[in-house]
Tab-separated table of C-alpha atoms in Angstrom:
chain	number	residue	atom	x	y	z
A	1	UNK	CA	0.000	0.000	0.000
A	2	UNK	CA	1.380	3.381	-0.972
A	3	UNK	CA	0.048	6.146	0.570
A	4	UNK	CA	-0.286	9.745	-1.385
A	5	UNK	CA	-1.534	12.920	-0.338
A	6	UNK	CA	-3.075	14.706	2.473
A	7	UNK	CA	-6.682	14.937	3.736
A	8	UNK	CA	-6.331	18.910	2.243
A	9	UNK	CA	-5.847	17.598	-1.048
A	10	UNK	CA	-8.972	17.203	-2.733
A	11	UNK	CA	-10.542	16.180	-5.919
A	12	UNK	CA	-7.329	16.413	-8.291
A	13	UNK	CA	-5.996	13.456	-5.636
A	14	UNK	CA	-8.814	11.463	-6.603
A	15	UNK	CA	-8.207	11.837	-10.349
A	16	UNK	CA	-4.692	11.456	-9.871
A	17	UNK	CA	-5.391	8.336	-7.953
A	18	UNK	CA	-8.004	6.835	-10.647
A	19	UNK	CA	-5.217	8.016	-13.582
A	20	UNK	CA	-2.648	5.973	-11.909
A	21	UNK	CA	-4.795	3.296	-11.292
A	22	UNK	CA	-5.385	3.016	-15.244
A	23	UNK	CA	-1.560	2.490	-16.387
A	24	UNK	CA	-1.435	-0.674	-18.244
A	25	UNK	CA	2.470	-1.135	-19.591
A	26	UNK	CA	3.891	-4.872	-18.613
A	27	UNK	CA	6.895	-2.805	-17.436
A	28	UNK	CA	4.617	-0.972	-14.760
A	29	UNK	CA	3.192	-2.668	-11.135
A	30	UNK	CA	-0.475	-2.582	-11.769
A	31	UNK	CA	-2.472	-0.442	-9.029
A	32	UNK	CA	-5.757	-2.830	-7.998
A	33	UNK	CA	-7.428	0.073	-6.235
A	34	UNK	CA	-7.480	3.423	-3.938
A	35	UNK	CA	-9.458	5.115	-1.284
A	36	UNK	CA	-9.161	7.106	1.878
A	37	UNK	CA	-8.336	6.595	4.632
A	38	UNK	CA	-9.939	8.123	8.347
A	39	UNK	CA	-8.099	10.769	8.696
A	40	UNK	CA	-8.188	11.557	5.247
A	41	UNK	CA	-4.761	10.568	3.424
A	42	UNK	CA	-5.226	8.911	-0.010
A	43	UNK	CA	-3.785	5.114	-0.791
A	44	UNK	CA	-3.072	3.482	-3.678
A	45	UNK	CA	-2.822	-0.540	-3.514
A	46	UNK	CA	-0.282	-2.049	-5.851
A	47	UNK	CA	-0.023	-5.520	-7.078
A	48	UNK	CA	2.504	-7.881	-5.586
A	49	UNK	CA	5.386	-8.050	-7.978
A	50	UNK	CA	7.541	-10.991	-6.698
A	51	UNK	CA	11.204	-10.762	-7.608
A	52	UNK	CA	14.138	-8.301	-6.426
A	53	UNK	CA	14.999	-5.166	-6.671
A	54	UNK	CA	17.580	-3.932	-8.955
A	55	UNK	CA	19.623	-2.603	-6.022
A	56	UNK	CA	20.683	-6.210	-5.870
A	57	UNK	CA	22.600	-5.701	-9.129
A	58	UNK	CA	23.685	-2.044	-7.975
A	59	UNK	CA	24.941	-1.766	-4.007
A	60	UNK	CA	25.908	-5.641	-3.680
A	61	UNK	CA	27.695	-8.644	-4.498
A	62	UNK	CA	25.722	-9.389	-7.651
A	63	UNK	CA	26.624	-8.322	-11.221
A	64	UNK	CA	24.484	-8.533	-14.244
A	65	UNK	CA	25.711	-8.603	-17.878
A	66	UNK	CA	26.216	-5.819	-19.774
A	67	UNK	CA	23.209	-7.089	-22.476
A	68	UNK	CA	20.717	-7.349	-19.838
A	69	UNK	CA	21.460	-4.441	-18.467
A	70	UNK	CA	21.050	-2.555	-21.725
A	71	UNK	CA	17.566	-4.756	-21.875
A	72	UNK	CA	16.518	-3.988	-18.578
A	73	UNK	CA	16.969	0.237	-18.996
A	74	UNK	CA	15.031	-0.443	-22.363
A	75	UNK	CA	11.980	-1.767	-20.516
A	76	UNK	CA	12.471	0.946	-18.091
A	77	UNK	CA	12.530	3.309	-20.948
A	78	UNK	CA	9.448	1.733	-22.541
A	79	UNK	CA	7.918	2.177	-19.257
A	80	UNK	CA	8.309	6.149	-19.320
A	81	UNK	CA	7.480	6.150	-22.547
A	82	UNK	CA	4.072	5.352	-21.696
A	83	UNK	CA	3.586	7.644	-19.023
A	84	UNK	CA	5.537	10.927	-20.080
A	85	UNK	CA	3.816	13.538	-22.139
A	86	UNK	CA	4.439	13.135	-25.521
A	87	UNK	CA	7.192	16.016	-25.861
A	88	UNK	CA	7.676	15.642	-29.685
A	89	UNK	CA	4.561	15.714	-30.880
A	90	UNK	CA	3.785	18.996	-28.361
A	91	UNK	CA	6.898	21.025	-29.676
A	92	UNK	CA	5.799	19.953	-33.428
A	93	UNK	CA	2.466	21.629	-32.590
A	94	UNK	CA	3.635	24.450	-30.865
A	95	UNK	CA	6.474	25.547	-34.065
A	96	UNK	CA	3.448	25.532	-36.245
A	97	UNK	CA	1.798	27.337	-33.760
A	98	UNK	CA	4.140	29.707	-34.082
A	99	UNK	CA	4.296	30.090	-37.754
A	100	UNK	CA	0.295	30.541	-37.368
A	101	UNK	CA	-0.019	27.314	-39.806
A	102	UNK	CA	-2.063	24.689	-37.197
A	103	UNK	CA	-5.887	23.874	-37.845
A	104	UNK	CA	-8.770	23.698	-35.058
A	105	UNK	CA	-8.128	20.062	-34.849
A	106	UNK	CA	-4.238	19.977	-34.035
A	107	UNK	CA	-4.710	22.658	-31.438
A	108	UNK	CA	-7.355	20.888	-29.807
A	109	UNK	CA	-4.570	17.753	-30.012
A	110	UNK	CA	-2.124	20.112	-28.668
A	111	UNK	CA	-4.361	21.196	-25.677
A	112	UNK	CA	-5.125	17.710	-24.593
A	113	UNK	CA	-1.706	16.346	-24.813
A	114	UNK	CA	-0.469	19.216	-22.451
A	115	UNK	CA	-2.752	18.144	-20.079
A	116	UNK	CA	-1.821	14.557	-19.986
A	117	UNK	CA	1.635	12.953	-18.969
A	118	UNK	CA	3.265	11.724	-15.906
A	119	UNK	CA	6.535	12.156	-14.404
A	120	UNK	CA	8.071	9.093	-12.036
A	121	UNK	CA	10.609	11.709	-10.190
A	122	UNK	CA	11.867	8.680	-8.276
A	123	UNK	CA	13.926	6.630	-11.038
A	124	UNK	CA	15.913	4.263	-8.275
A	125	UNK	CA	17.470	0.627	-8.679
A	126	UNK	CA	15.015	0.153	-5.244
A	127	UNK	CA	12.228	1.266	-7.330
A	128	UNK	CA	12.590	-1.177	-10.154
A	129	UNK	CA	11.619	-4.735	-9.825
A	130	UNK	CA	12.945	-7.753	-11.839
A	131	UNK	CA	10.351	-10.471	-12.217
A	132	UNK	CA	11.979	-13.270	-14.717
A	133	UNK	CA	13.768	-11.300	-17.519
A	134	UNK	CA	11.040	-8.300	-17.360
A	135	UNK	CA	11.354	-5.441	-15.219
A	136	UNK	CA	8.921	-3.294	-13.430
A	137	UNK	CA	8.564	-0.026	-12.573
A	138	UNK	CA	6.533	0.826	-9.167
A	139	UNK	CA	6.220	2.727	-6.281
A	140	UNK	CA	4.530	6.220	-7.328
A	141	UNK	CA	4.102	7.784	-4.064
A	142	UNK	CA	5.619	11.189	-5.371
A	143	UNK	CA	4.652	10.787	-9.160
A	144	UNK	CA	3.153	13.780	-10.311
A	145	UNK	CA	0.743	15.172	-13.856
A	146	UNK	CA	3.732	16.881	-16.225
A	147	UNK	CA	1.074	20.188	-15.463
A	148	UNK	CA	1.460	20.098	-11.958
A	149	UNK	CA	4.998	19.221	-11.328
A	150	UNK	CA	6.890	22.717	-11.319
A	151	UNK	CA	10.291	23.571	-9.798
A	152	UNK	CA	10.784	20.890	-7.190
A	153	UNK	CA	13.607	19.482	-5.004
A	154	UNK	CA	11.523	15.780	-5.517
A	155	UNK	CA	13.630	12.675	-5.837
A	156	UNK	CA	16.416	10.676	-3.873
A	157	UNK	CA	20.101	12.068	-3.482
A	158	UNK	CA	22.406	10.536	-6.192
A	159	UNK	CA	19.572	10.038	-9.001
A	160	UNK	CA	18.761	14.014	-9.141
A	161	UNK	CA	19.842	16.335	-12.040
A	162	UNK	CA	22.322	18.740	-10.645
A	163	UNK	CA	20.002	21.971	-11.211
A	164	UNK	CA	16.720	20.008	-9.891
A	165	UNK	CA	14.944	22.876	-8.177
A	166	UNK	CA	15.826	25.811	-9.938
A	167	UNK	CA	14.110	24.063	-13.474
A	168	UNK	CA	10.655	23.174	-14.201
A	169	UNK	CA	10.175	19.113	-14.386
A	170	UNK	CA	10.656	17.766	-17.547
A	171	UNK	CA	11.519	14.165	-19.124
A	172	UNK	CA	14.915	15.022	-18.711
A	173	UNK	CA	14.516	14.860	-15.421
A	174	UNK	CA	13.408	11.161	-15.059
A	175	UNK	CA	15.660	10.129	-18.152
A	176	UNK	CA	18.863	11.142	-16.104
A	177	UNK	CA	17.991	8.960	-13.359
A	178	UNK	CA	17.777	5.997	-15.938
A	179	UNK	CA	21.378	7.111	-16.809
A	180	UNK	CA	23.000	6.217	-13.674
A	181	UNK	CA	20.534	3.337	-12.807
A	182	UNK	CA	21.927	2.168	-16.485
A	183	UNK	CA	25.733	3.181	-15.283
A	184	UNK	CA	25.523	1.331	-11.967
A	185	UNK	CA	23.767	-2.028	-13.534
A	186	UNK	CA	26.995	-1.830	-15.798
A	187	UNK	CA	30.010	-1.169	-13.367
A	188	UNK	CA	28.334	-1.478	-9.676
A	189	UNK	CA	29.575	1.899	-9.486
A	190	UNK	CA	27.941	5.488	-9.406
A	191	UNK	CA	29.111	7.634	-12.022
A	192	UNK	CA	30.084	10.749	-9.819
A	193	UNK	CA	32.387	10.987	-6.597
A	194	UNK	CA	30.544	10.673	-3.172
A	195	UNK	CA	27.560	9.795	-5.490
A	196	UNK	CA	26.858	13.456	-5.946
A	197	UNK	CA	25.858	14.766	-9.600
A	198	UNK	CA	27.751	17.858	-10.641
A	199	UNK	CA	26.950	19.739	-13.471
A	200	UNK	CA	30.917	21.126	-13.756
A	201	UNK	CA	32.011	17.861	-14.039
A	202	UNK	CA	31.822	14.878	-16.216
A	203	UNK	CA	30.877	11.337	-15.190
A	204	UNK	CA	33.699	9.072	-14.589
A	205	UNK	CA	33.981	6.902	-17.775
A	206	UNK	CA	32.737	3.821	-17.365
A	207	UNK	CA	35.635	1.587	-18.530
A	208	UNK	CA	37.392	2.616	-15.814
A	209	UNK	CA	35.424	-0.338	-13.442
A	210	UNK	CA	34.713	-2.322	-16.777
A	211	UNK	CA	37.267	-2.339	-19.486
């Protein structure tokens, strides 16, 4: 059981809550239901996914081949896929937007698509599950619409972009936490010193823990 939100948050909760409940990608944990509770916090229930965390693969003795590794970030990628907002197809509308060249019917596309969209904002090995050779994505306790997620310090230490908090969310966001999950599956290693990102300063190249 996850728990989400506050007994101030109101109805947007409850369509977050029924919007999260409808993902259906094999790469995501499928929600079975919500409600509230007494005192007025939301839940979400998730399935049972039976398998291990990828911080098996990441922070201990275990290493995983370079091939599943690349397969596993795939399915993780095919996961986000799903629930980002559809960033190509919204820029493509807005330059014709801009050129004053876009009919009633693509800005009515445009509109909806920049109301839909997810972001994860907690891309962790401990949040990815690996069931057999297919990986889940689950826990969505601080997931949040692409319209309401604005300049936020959300996330855990070490999977952040360096200038989280002082940008609006975006894919990128999310996408450079699958970087380093994808780094430490590879070399059981994070990519920066003290497992700090810093935008001055490059990752440390990967060959150096795998030739």
């Amino acid at each position: 059981t996850v728990v989400n939100g506050t007994s101030g948050a109101g109805d947007w909760r409850k369509q977050e809550a029924r919007t999260v409940k409808a993902f259906d990608h094999p790469n995501i944990g499928r929600w079975k239901t919500w409600g509230r509770l007494p005192w007025g916090r939301f839940y979400l229930v998730s399935e049972f996914v039976e398998g291990e965390g990828l911080t098996a693969y990441t922070a201990g003795a275990k290493r995983m081949p370079v091939r599943q590794a690349v397969e596993c970030t795939i399915q993780l990628l095919a996961a986000l896929a799903a629930i980002h907002p559809n960033v190509d197809r919204i820029d493509s509308l807005r330059a014709k937007m801009d050129v004053g060249d876009i009919s009633e019917e693509n800005y009515e596309e445009w509109n909806r698509l920049q109301a839909t969209g997810w972001y994860h904002r907690d891309i962790k090995p401990g949040n990815l599950m690996l069931t057999g050779d297919t990986v889940k994505l689950v826990d969505f306790n601080i997931a949040a619409l692409a319209t309401q997620a604005n300049k936020t310090f959300t996330g855990t230490p070490g999977y952040m972009l360096p200038d989280i908090g002082m940008m609006r969310w975006d894919t990128s966001f999310d996408l450079f936490a699958v970087g380093v999950v994808l780094y430490e599956l590879v070399t059981g290693q994070h990519p920066y010193p003290n497992r700090v990102p810093d935008a001055e300063a490059s990752p440390t190249d990967p060959r150096t823990y795998v030739p």
